[in-house]
XYZ file of C-alpha atoms in Angstrom:
724
model
C -83.519 104.747 -189.669
C -85.508 105.401 -186.386
C -87.863 101.657 -186.526
C -84.032 100.327 -187.233
C -82.161 101.926 -184.331
C -85.067 101.072 -181.643
C -84.810 97.424 -183.331
C -81.640 97.330 -182.521
C -81.831 98.787 -179.323
C -84.440 96.265 -178.422
C -82.517 93.384 -179.827
C -79.464 94.918 -177.124
C -82.322 95.270 -174.131
C -83.473 91.650 -174.611
C -80.200 90.023 -174.814
C -79.308 91.494 -171.266
C -82.357 90.508 -169.992
C -81.938 86.826 -171.064
C -78.232 87.408 -169.438
C -79.766 88.091 -166.457
C -82.436 85.812 -166.701
C -79.449 83.055 -167.357
C -77.200 84.498 -164.171
C -80.441 83.884 -161.857
C -80.823 80.023 -162.985
C -79.194 77.180 -162.787
C -75.581 76.751 -164.664
C -75.994 75.319 -168.178
C -73.926 73.432 -170.428
C -73.723 74.890 -173.788
C -72.919 72.950 -176.627
C -70.984 74.424 -179.258
C -72.665 75.657 -182.676
C -70.677 75.911 -185.662
C -71.777 79.289 -187.280
C -71.819 80.577 -191.144
C -71.255 84.262 -192.259
C -72.840 85.786 -195.575
C -70.408 87.760 -197.151
C -70.485 90.514 -199.586
C -67.607 91.477 -200.702
C -67.380 94.682 -203.463
C -64.113 94.890 -205.173
C -63.019 98.073 -207.039
C -60.373 97.043 -209.807
C -57.957 99.206 -211.724
C -56.382 101.753 -209.301
C -52.671 103.192 -210.655
C -51.127 100.083 -209.022
C -53.116 97.747 -210.357
C -53.167 98.400 -214.064
C -51.460 95.907 -216.674
C -50.454 96.329 -219.685
C -52.335 94.588 -222.920
C -50.742 93.308 -226.307
C -50.082 96.559 -228.024
C -48.923 98.524 -225.178
C -51.978 100.065 -223.646
C -53.258 100.291 -220.370
C -56.007 98.241 -218.946
C -58.383 98.016 -215.481
C -58.554 94.470 -215.327
C -62.209 92.936 -214.096
C -63.667 90.038 -212.707
C -65.815 87.929 -214.987
C -70.085 86.694 -213.568
C -69.546 83.103 -212.671
C -65.492 83.280 -211.615
C -64.516 81.370 -208.468
C -62.726 83.594 -205.832
C -61.412 81.725 -203.258
C -61.163 83.368 -199.838
C -58.124 82.647 -196.639
C -58.140 84.352 -193.601
C -54.627 84.599 -192.424
C -53.406 81.885 -194.698
C -56.419 79.596 -193.676
C -58.985 78.790 -196.311
C -62.306 80.359 -195.353
C -64.214 78.705 -198.592
C -65.132 80.456 -202.069
C -67.632 83.197 -203.610
C -68.640 83.714 -206.861
C -68.661 86.731 -209.199
C -72.155 88.174 -209.094
C -71.388 91.368 -211.650
C -68.279 92.322 -214.387
C -66.591 95.234 -214.590
C -64.380 97.468 -212.707
C -66.779 97.042 -209.665
C -67.371 93.309 -208.853
C -69.359 92.005 -206.245
C -68.612 88.600 -204.987
C -71.000 86.695 -202.936
C -71.049 83.512 -200.870
C -71.410 81.775 -197.608
C -68.102 80.982 -195.672
C -67.770 78.150 -193.983
C -67.276 78.598 -189.721
C -66.186 78.262 -187.009
C -64.818 82.043 -187.912
C -62.922 84.624 -185.534
C -62.289 87.529 -187.078
C -60.749 91.008 -186.454
C -60.054 93.907 -187.605
C -56.325 93.294 -187.657
C -57.137 90.245 -189.546
C -56.064 90.217 -193.538
C -58.362 88.374 -195.882
C -57.381 87.170 -199.020
C -58.704 86.927 -202.400
C -57.510 84.983 -205.127
C -58.155 82.709 -207.929
C -55.648 80.025 -206.723
C -57.256 77.560 -209.498
C -56.056 79.436 -212.530
C -53.136 77.397 -215.041
C -50.722 79.302 -216.198
C -49.207 76.428 -218.239
C -51.182 77.221 -221.277
C -51.879 80.839 -221.643
C -52.025 81.917 -225.447
C -49.866 84.705 -225.319
C -52.416 87.481 -224.505
C -54.003 89.490 -221.569
C -57.483 88.190 -221.829
C -57.017 85.127 -219.724
C -54.912 87.018 -217.083
C -57.318 89.962 -216.711
C -59.944 88.080 -215.532
C -58.404 86.531 -213.224
C -55.080 87.738 -211.867
C -55.366 91.570 -211.270
C -55.238 93.293 -207.852
C -58.611 94.143 -205.867
C -59.082 96.369 -203.126
C -62.416 95.223 -201.533
C -64.547 96.405 -199.151
C -65.717 93.128 -196.985
C -69.451 93.006 -195.250
C -69.792 89.827 -193.047
C -72.854 89.268 -191.106
C -73.990 86.143 -188.936
C -76.926 84.313 -189.755
C -78.845 85.912 -187.617
C -78.150 89.042 -189.666
C -76.007 91.422 -187.066
C -73.430 92.958 -188.656
C -69.827 91.623 -187.632
C -66.773 93.530 -189.636
C -66.330 95.649 -192.339
C -63.259 96.285 -193.085
C -60.739 96.560 -195.984
C -59.288 93.481 -197.098
C -56.430 92.617 -199.426
C -57.166 90.940 -202.876
C -53.308 89.781 -203.365
C -52.257 89.183 -207.265
C -50.680 85.641 -207.329
C -48.153 87.100 -210.678
C -46.132 89.441 -211.637
C -47.231 90.901 -215.378
C -44.642 91.365 -217.519
C -44.667 92.269 -221.379
C -42.145 90.222 -223.021
C -40.835 91.429 -226.458
C -38.235 89.772 -229.075
C -35.542 90.813 -231.337
C -32.500 89.122 -233.088
C -30.622 91.975 -232.318
C -32.101 94.578 -234.976
C -35.568 93.573 -235.672
C -38.223 92.607 -233.989
C -39.425 88.803 -233.826
C -43.152 87.829 -233.936
C -42.698 84.048 -231.825
C -44.987 81.251 -232.647
C -45.037 79.420 -229.122
C -42.398 80.110 -226.348
C -41.362 78.156 -223.409
C -39.861 79.890 -220.146
C -37.422 78.471 -217.695
C -36.437 80.303 -214.455
C -32.443 79.006 -212.882
C -33.987 78.655 -209.665
C -36.648 76.258 -210.300
C -39.130 78.239 -208.686
C -41.354 80.219 -211.802
C -44.617 78.549 -211.284
C -46.082 77.620 -214.004
C -49.898 76.780 -212.276
C -51.690 76.520 -208.960
C -53.354 73.144 -207.848
C -55.450 73.512 -204.865
C -53.368 76.977 -203.583
C -50.275 74.760 -204.318
C -47.699 76.266 -206.597
C -46.686 74.056 -209.361
C -43.134 74.492 -210.819
C -41.804 73.558 -213.743
C -41.737 75.442 -217.857
C -44.581 78.097 -218.985
C -45.289 77.294 -222.124
C -47.597 79.272 -224.429
C -48.571 79.699 -228.272
C -49.105 83.340 -229.863
C -52.830 83.157 -231.201
C -52.232 86.382 -233.731
C -51.074 85.838 -236.747
C -48.110 87.940 -236.133
C -47.830 88.325 -232.388
C -44.209 90.999 -231.784
C -44.969 90.139 -227.900
C -46.052 87.749 -225.344
C -47.970 89.267 -221.471
C -47.557 86.765 -219.385
C -48.909 86.423 -215.361
C -45.052 84.474 -213.547
C -44.189 84.474 -210.115
C -41.225 84.647 -208.665
C -40.872 81.756 -205.836
C -36.900 82.705 -205.444
C -37.530 86.083 -204.080
C -34.311 87.340 -205.902
C -33.309 88.283 -209.192
C -33.770 84.738 -211.485
C -32.471 84.091 -215.152
C -35.037 83.413 -217.406
C -34.312 80.982 -220.343
C -36.859 81.794 -223.623
C -37.258 79.049 -226.401
C -39.303 80.251 -229.306
C -40.297 79.489 -232.518
C -40.320 80.935 -235.278
C -41.918 78.678 -237.880
C -39.796 75.724 -238.208
C -36.714 77.355 -236.679
C -35.819 77.497 -233.050
C -34.523 80.769 -231.324
C -33.344 80.572 -227.642
C -32.144 83.584 -225.267
C -31.830 84.425 -221.504
C -32.715 87.335 -219.738
C -32.020 88.364 -216.052
C -34.898 90.387 -214.295
C -36.077 90.708 -210.451
C -39.737 90.485 -210.587
C -41.791 91.414 -207.530
C -44.825 89.872 -207.363
C -47.854 92.108 -208.087
C -45.597 94.678 -210.147
C -46.406 95.055 -213.754
C -42.999 95.194 -216.537
C -41.821 95.489 -220.167
C -38.466 93.896 -221.452
C -37.180 92.901 -224.657
C -35.442 89.485 -225.023
C -32.399 88.909 -227.902
C -33.236 85.725 -229.165
C -30.002 83.880 -231.210
C -31.604 81.040 -233.797
C -30.418 77.983 -233.415
C -28.698 76.530 -236.441
C -29.825 72.658 -237.568
C -26.780 71.286 -236.105
C -28.848 71.097 -232.952
C -30.098 68.209 -234.357
C -28.792 65.396 -237.041
C -29.953 63.272 -239.629
C -28.746 59.412 -238.452
C -30.964 58.339 -241.214
C -33.769 57.263 -239.305
C -37.652 57.816 -238.663
C -36.109 61.039 -236.568
C -33.304 63.272 -236.316
C -31.113 63.419 -232.462
C -30.360 66.437 -230.938
C -26.877 66.352 -230.243
C -26.564 67.385 -226.719
C -29.079 66.363 -223.516
C -31.705 68.561 -222.560
C -30.132 71.659 -220.645
C -26.625 70.726 -221.384
C -24.147 73.311 -223.719
C -22.209 70.888 -225.332
C -22.552 66.822 -225.983
C -20.318 65.717 -223.409
C -22.202 67.117 -220.687
C -24.983 65.099 -218.343
C -27.477 68.503 -218.721
C -30.594 68.173 -216.420
C -31.963 65.203 -215.167
C -35.855 64.501 -214.638
C -38.257 61.680 -212.863
C -40.542 60.491 -216.125
C -43.156 63.052 -216.792
C -42.035 65.817 -214.696
C -40.952 69.134 -216.283
C -39.030 70.194 -213.102
C -35.447 69.258 -212.627
C -35.101 66.432 -210.748
C -31.628 66.256 -208.829
C -32.494 65.453 -205.409
C -35.967 64.393 -205.580
C -36.627 61.663 -203.084
C -38.670 58.496 -204.834
C -41.666 59.176 -202.414
C -41.754 62.973 -202.937
C -43.499 63.201 -206.160
C -45.330 65.959 -207.815
C -49.152 66.281 -208.665
C -48.255 65.294 -212.097
C -45.948 62.476 -211.674
C -48.674 60.609 -209.447
C -51.003 60.971 -212.311
C -48.844 59.135 -214.995
C -47.336 57.027 -212.112
C -50.024 54.370 -212.707
C -51.111 56.307 -216.216
C -52.914 54.218 -218.689
C -51.104 56.737 -221.109
C -49.313 54.472 -223.649
C -46.877 57.968 -223.975
C -46.634 61.159 -222.886
C -48.819 63.614 -224.064
C -47.426 67.231 -225.024
C -48.155 68.755 -222.079
C -45.868 66.592 -219.580
C -43.150 65.986 -222.525
C -40.178 67.852 -221.095
C -38.421 68.101 -224.215
C -41.592 69.432 -226.187
C -41.827 71.958 -222.832
C -38.959 72.907 -223.104
C -38.251 73.837 -226.819
C -42.420 74.923 -226.859
C -42.544 73.048 -229.576
C -45.280 69.410 -230.526
C -41.693 68.096 -233.343
C -39.507 67.944 -230.924
C -40.136 65.823 -228.555
C -38.919 63.255 -225.888
C -37.724 60.148 -228.330
C -40.674 56.866 -228.041
C -39.288 53.744 -226.956
C -39.633 52.714 -230.747
C -37.283 55.196 -231.745
C -34.384 54.642 -228.806
C -34.561 50.802 -230.115
C -34.114 52.461 -233.614
C -31.164 54.242 -232.453
C -28.960 50.995 -230.635
C -29.565 48.489 -233.423
C -26.226 47.742 -234.628
C -27.731 47.433 -238.295
C -28.194 51.102 -238.041
C -25.606 52.302 -236.074
C -22.078 51.326 -234.564
C -21.685 52.504 -230.884
C -18.064 53.284 -229.520
C -16.416 54.306 -226.214
C -14.373 57.282 -226.703
C -13.387 60.598 -224.790
C -14.810 64.353 -225.876
C -13.178 67.427 -223.767
C -11.979 64.753 -221.465
C -15.179 63.235 -220.583
C -16.481 59.796 -221.300
C -18.738 59.541 -224.253
C -20.401 57.186 -226.381
C -19.762 57.840 -230.235
C -22.999 56.603 -232.163
C -21.906 56.618 -236.026
C -25.059 56.528 -238.373
C -24.259 52.812 -240.793
C -26.694 54.918 -243.127
C -25.217 58.133 -243.791
C -21.862 58.218 -241.566
C -23.282 61.046 -239.481
C -22.203 61.329 -235.729
C -23.495 61.937 -232.069
C -22.137 61.815 -228.596
C -23.723 60.462 -225.477
C -22.272 61.411 -222.403
C -21.976 58.521 -219.821
C -24.456 59.936 -216.968
C -25.328 58.444 -213.939
C -28.853 59.366 -211.916
C -30.104 61.104 -209.203
C -32.001 58.587 -206.516
C -33.158 59.398 -202.709
C -31.294 62.618 -203.162
C -27.728 61.562 -204.037
C -25.827 60.956 -207.384
C -25.132 57.741 -208.406
C -22.804 57.260 -211.415
C -20.629 53.932 -211.960
C -20.188 54.299 -215.798
C -23.769 53.985 -216.616
C -25.587 55.187 -219.754
C -29.066 56.197 -219.166
C -31.982 58.353 -221.326
C -35.547 58.535 -220.821
C -38.369 57.638 -223.417
C -41.581 58.803 -223.541
C -42.869 55.706 -223.320
C -44.257 53.550 -219.990
C -43.635 50.289 -219.465
C -46.514 48.336 -217.799
C -48.932 48.997 -221.237
C -46.524 47.369 -223.928
C -46.860 44.356 -221.539
C -43.934 44.413 -219.622
C -44.449 42.544 -216.463
C -43.000 45.611 -213.715
C -46.016 47.185 -214.508
C -47.088 51.072 -214.976
C -44.231 52.280 -212.043
C -41.272 51.778 -214.771
C -40.553 53.829 -218.246
C -38.473 52.797 -221.226
C -35.361 54.134 -221.259
C -32.048 53.984 -222.983
C -29.271 52.179 -221.477
C -25.824 51.306 -221.638
C -24.554 49.246 -218.052
C -20.858 49.448 -217.163
C -21.140 45.539 -217.012
C -21.552 45.319 -220.747
C -20.330 48.859 -221.715
C -20.767 48.098 -225.447
C -23.911 46.724 -225.675
C -26.890 49.490 -225.958
C -30.465 48.408 -224.360
C -33.814 49.611 -223.833
C -35.530 48.925 -220.878
C -37.629 49.937 -218.165
C -36.144 51.976 -215.081
C -38.463 53.129 -212.133
C -40.117 56.463 -212.894
C -39.030 58.891 -209.626
C -35.312 58.687 -210.913
C -33.648 61.675 -212.072
C -32.580 60.536 -215.802
C -31.225 63.076 -218.590
C -33.552 63.309 -222.024
C -32.149 63.457 -225.753
C -34.522 64.772 -227.478
C -35.683 64.103 -231.047
C -37.004 66.424 -234.002
C -39.857 65.114 -236.428
C -39.096 66.425 -239.964
C -41.938 69.537 -239.878
C -44.293 69.909 -242.923
C -46.843 72.482 -243.650
C -50.783 72.297 -242.917
C -52.543 70.171 -245.667
C -56.375 70.380 -244.228
C -58.253 72.474 -241.966
C -61.069 71.224 -240.033
C -64.180 72.812 -237.584
C -66.020 71.754 -235.399
C -69.065 73.047 -237.161
C -69.694 73.548 -240.473
C -72.773 75.697 -240.507
C -74.788 77.124 -236.924
C -77.591 78.719 -236.208
C -77.628 81.300 -233.338
C -79.708 83.863 -231.647
C -78.912 86.924 -231.816
C -76.637 88.594 -228.917
C -75.372 84.882 -228.123
C -71.620 82.788 -228.760
C -70.551 80.534 -230.048
C -66.886 78.630 -229.908
C -65.298 77.052 -233.439
C -62.545 74.814 -232.616
C -60.123 74.133 -235.587
C -57.970 70.929 -236.106
C -55.193 71.282 -238.543
C -53.728 68.446 -240.532
C -50.949 66.923 -240.085
C -50.552 66.832 -236.544
C -46.970 67.586 -236.787
C -47.092 70.655 -239.177
C -44.788 73.210 -238.053
C -46.790 76.234 -237.789
C -50.256 75.948 -236.833
C -50.930 79.570 -236.550
C -54.336 80.039 -238.238
C -56.132 83.463 -239.081
C -60.069 84.093 -238.666
C -62.071 86.475 -240.624
C -66.214 87.044 -241.368
C -67.325 87.817 -244.465
C -70.069 89.918 -242.821
C -68.994 91.426 -239.372
C -72.772 93.311 -239.068
C -74.178 90.010 -238.582
C -71.396 88.237 -237.233
C -67.587 88.420 -236.016
C -65.003 86.646 -234.819
C -62.098 87.002 -233.137
C -58.267 84.753 -233.321
C -59.347 82.295 -230.436
C -62.126 81.067 -233.092
C -65.272 82.967 -230.743
C -68.497 84.040 -232.814
C -70.276 86.559 -231.507
C -73.976 87.203 -233.189
C -74.427 90.851 -233.740
C -77.613 91.082 -236.155
C -80.265 89.337 -238.077
C -78.542 87.605 -240.936
C -75.969 85.188 -242.474
C -72.336 85.695 -242.808
C -69.047 82.947 -243.225
C -66.862 82.343 -240.845
C -63.501 81.581 -242.641
C -60.563 80.261 -241.007
C -57.314 80.144 -243.410
C -53.419 78.834 -242.676
C -50.928 82.549 -242.743
C -50.642 82.201 -246.362
C -54.137 82.111 -247.353
C -53.519 78.402 -248.991
C -55.495 76.395 -246.918
C -58.970 76.937 -245.653
C -62.277 76.106 -243.750
C -65.648 77.946 -243.545
C -68.452 78.262 -241.419
C -72.146 79.625 -242.453
C -73.184 81.449 -239.357
C -76.930 82.136 -239.659
C -77.745 84.938 -237.155
C -81.443 84.799 -235.506
C -84.284 86.603 -233.187
C -83.700 84.794 -229.937
C -87.024 82.160 -229.480
C -86.085 81.459 -225.747
C -89.588 80.744 -224.426
C -90.876 80.200 -220.536
C -88.757 76.660 -219.188
C -85.768 77.109 -221.316
C -82.467 78.957 -221.659
C -79.620 79.834 -223.732
C -76.231 78.788 -222.982
C -74.387 80.557 -226.013
C -73.997 77.045 -227.487
C -76.252 77.073 -230.011
C -79.373 75.486 -228.919
C -81.671 76.353 -225.973
C -82.137 74.212 -223.178
C -84.860 72.931 -220.949
C -84.827 74.188 -217.611
C -85.881 70.713 -216.254
C -85.608 67.367 -216.682
C -88.314 65.566 -219.017
C -91.426 64.930 -217.000
C -90.639 67.041 -213.621
C -92.868 67.925 -211.236
C -93.687 68.118 -207.833
C -94.187 64.978 -206.682
C -90.870 64.028 -209.393
C -88.528 67.210 -209.455
C -85.758 65.393 -211.009
C -88.200 64.270 -213.963
C -89.373 60.560 -215.344
C -86.835 57.756 -216.537
C -86.685 56.604 -219.476
C -85.108 53.370 -221.727
C -82.544 54.663 -224.397
C -85.484 55.226 -227.615
C -88.347 54.572 -225.997
C -90.796 57.372 -225.741
C -93.227 55.927 -222.454
C -91.729 56.794 -218.744
C -90.036 53.584 -217.817
C -88.512 52.339 -213.764
C -87.586 49.171 -214.717
C -84.254 48.322 -216.459
C -82.973 45.084 -218.733
C -83.361 43.319 -222.129
C -86.614 41.797 -221.397
C -88.247 45.264 -220.281
C -86.327 46.716 -223.787
C -89.210 47.153 -226.745
C -86.181 47.703 -229.084
C -84.627 44.314 -228.967
C -85.319 40.465 -229.234
C -85.511 37.910 -226.301
C -82.318 37.563 -227.208
C -80.722 40.635 -226.321
C -80.048 41.840 -229.673
C -81.286 45.399 -230.529
C -83.966 45.140 -233.156
C -83.075 48.932 -234.402
C -80.120 51.041 -234.326
C -77.957 48.489 -234.992
C -75.152 47.410 -237.639
C -77.913 46.347 -240.073
C -79.885 49.979 -240.308
C -76.429 51.912 -239.405
C -78.643 54.201 -237.885
C -76.911 56.290 -234.789
C -79.195 58.941 -233.922
C -82.665 58.922 -233.015
C -85.389 59.486 -235.152
C -88.137 61.660 -234.020
C -90.813 58.786 -233.591
C -88.078 57.556 -230.761
C -87.279 60.365 -229.210
C -89.361 60.977 -225.710
C -88.717 64.693 -225.426
C -89.535 64.836 -229.336
C -93.030 63.136 -228.748
C -94.250 64.832 -225.410
C -93.131 68.595 -226.030
C -92.837 69.146 -229.477
C -95.661 72.154 -230.726
C -95.959 73.817 -234.420
C -93.577 76.407 -233.298
C -91.001 74.222 -231.406
C -89.015 70.648 -231.795
C -88.036 69.349 -229.023
C -85.163 66.641 -229.127
C -82.894 64.657 -226.689
C -79.504 66.560 -227.326
C -76.782 64.497 -229.888
C -73.754 63.363 -227.752
C -71.964 66.476 -229.327
C -74.426 68.763 -228.640
C -73.625 67.733 -224.545
C -70.418 68.332 -225.240
C -70.376 71.754 -226.376
C -72.474 72.418 -223.491
C -69.672 70.946 -221.049
C -66.420 72.104 -222.808
C -68.044 75.567 -222.394
C -69.175 75.571 -218.693
C -68.257 75.656 -215.586
C -69.129 73.243 -213.106
C -70.324 73.514 -209.239
C -72.799 72.054 -206.732
C -74.594 74.417 -204.800
C -77.782 73.883 -202.785
C -77.919 69.765 -203.766
C -77.880 70.889 -207.654
C -75.290 70.357 -210.068
C -74.742 73.996 -211.943
C -73.070 74.383 -215.726
C -72.708 78.119 -215.512
C -71.597 79.570 -219.572
C -68.673 80.838 -220.350
C -70.083 82.558 -223.257
C -73.007 84.516 -221.356
C -73.172 83.706 -217.514
C -75.985 82.095 -218.325
C -76.967 79.175 -215.633
C -78.738 75.911 -215.641
C -79.095 73.401 -212.941
C -79.755 69.689 -212.624
C -81.025 68.418 -209.577
C -79.461 65.856 -207.824
C -80.821 62.480 -205.815
C -80.110 61.429 -202.820
C -76.945 59.735 -204.116
C -75.550 62.578 -205.676
C -75.083 60.926 -208.799
C -77.345 60.285 -212.079
C -77.249 59.774 -215.447
C -79.372 61.767 -218.623
C -79.390 59.989 -221.964
C -78.428 61.453 -225.851
C -79.462 60.765 -228.477
C -76.255 58.981 -230.038
C -75.071 55.350 -230.015
C -72.187 54.399 -228.841
C -70.241 52.481 -231.487
C -66.211 51.973 -230.911
C -65.984 49.233 -233.666
C -68.937 48.152 -236.101
C -69.750 44.738 -234.442
C -73.674 44.262 -233.430
C -72.571 44.042 -230.032
C -71.844 47.869 -229.875
C -74.936 49.012 -230.708
C -76.343 47.975 -227.458
C -74.543 50.977 -226.034
C -75.832 54.699 -226.238
C -73.683 57.852 -225.244
C -74.484 59.012 -221.741
C -73.456 61.969 -219.157
C -73.129 61.333 -215.419
C -73.080 63.937 -212.800
C -71.518 62.936 -209.729
C -69.628 64.076 -206.118
C -66.452 61.849 -206.060
C -64.575 60.703 -202.702
C -63.477 64.026 -201.813
C -67.247 66.039 -202.486
C -66.147 67.784 -205.588
C -68.709 68.096 -208.095
C -67.242 65.576 -212.032
C -69.647 64.823 -214.772
C -68.108 61.733 -217.208
C -69.574 61.544 -220.819
C -69.530 57.616 -221.473
C -71.741 55.014 -222.301
C -74.434 52.614 -221.076
C -76.957 49.684 -221.838
C -79.395 50.811 -224.105
C -82.294 49.080 -221.417
C -81.231 51.122 -218.271
C -83.581 53.586 -216.766
C -81.717 57.518 -216.610
C -83.420 60.804 -217.524
C -83.732 63.098 -220.534
C -82.887 66.661 -220.384
C -84.257 68.125 -223.802
C -83.249 71.218 -225.812
C -84.366 72.805 -228.972
C -82.585 74.596 -231.529
C -83.764 78.688 -232.371
């Protein structure tokens, strides 16, 4: 300690001497130099004020997970990001914050996980506890030369109010399978994008077989009491309820909501391919307009100017999607149901077809409406004459407009993707309903349709057998069919929990060596699928890392040396390093550029050992190295977080926190081979391509990856793997 004090005194004396010398010399012109500050933050979580509720009502002290990226702001200005290095109630956040940066004791430093997306919560606290709890932090900030700048309390602000909702029908407790929430103010935050709140619905699904409560992260942006509308599905039934709540961000609450069952009369069978709702979305009776929406937007569009579109709308403005997906379908989100949705172009045309239905202009409760009568079964729905919102103004001259979920440009309309199809009746031709393109920013109403719900007939797992190391994890994913089944809730179980356990999200944990069978089944057990799990002792060798995906990944590309830090490049299916691309160089093709192996004739789609450079160069009697398949690459990428650090792309496993590094070249863009041929139909021409993985920085210098395909004659890198 004495030596440290003496060193500091020496530095001070030296600094004073330097000042004296400068003061006696000629004036100097000083150029500003950017500083960087090393920041280490110890965040202690779980004080009485910060406890939140778990799904069963007990309390939990939440913690960051190692590898979490935390955004740091000072008085609202972004300083950069930090990374959680440890897990538990005390978490160390480390990183380098950019400059220039001036800090004082009065500055408020806010730590937040602002990239969290709350639009797809699964109903339990697991996601929320990782990212959304309060913390009290002590911040130690030093300059690049190691001098202490500031030690003071910092404020970690929870972006949400944690709320536990239970549901009843007035007598019995209800267990929704899915749920959506909408705020009357329209100020309910569903997600954050780069720190900017994105308003809309919160839509989520139960992840337990029978879930009687949902713990949600919600943010009250209105700053006052708000009325929330809850739409729940239970089996094939729909329930609606409202609740007035005054949420304070950063607090937790428990409340019960009474739900009323919607009757089958909410949707009318017109004898067509789908049933049609009796009212527009947001309307309480058939003659009312209800809410209006810009196409592809979740929030109400009652004043939306054409030039003030949100991030979601920008995404679909020139989208290559033919139809809106579930996540951007306002009807599906409002009803929290995949079988209740916006109508397609074809379904709108089916309704306006005069062979199917008769359209008559009339009045209902004093309002002008169209009475639509089925010529198939005589059932009736009423659709109000209503206008639209544009440039902040409501326009109505006796027209009718209803959005479909189908985009115009993709289906050949000359007006391109600026337009989507809508069901229309114009004032100059009031007896002829049509389906035509309308400008996407317009605020139009929506009339939902309902597909006939069916039961699950089949379950498919992403793996039917896995071999994993003791102590590691693996995510099983269950796909159910048909896709419009009314109850997609499945339950997971293990035949031998002393060897492997499984949670209700399908995450398998290896407990001890041995064998177990993981089963996923419908609630009633009538349909199921299984995965055989073999747990073995970890065999990770030097130069490999277990990312928790069932294979061990090499820490370097094939052929890595000090002179070739990124390794050697190879043409696909060749075992000798190469630097030139082109069909004339490729040994698995003829002079005409036709591939001679792994083609339509032999039907081979994955490299054999004889053509696998990793197998040829690395395999020993104890370890069989090979080029990973397309499936193994996608397994890895979908279960890791990507970052860019010190000119390297870094994958951090969400299973165990282990990291895999990929050195980058001067272009910050490179490809790696998979061992899988790319085929989108069975023609010989398409066998000329193989699956690839690309890492790159985009135009905003954000790290990205892409799983695609390239001609097999190209020269790319290889990252080997082996199975434990």
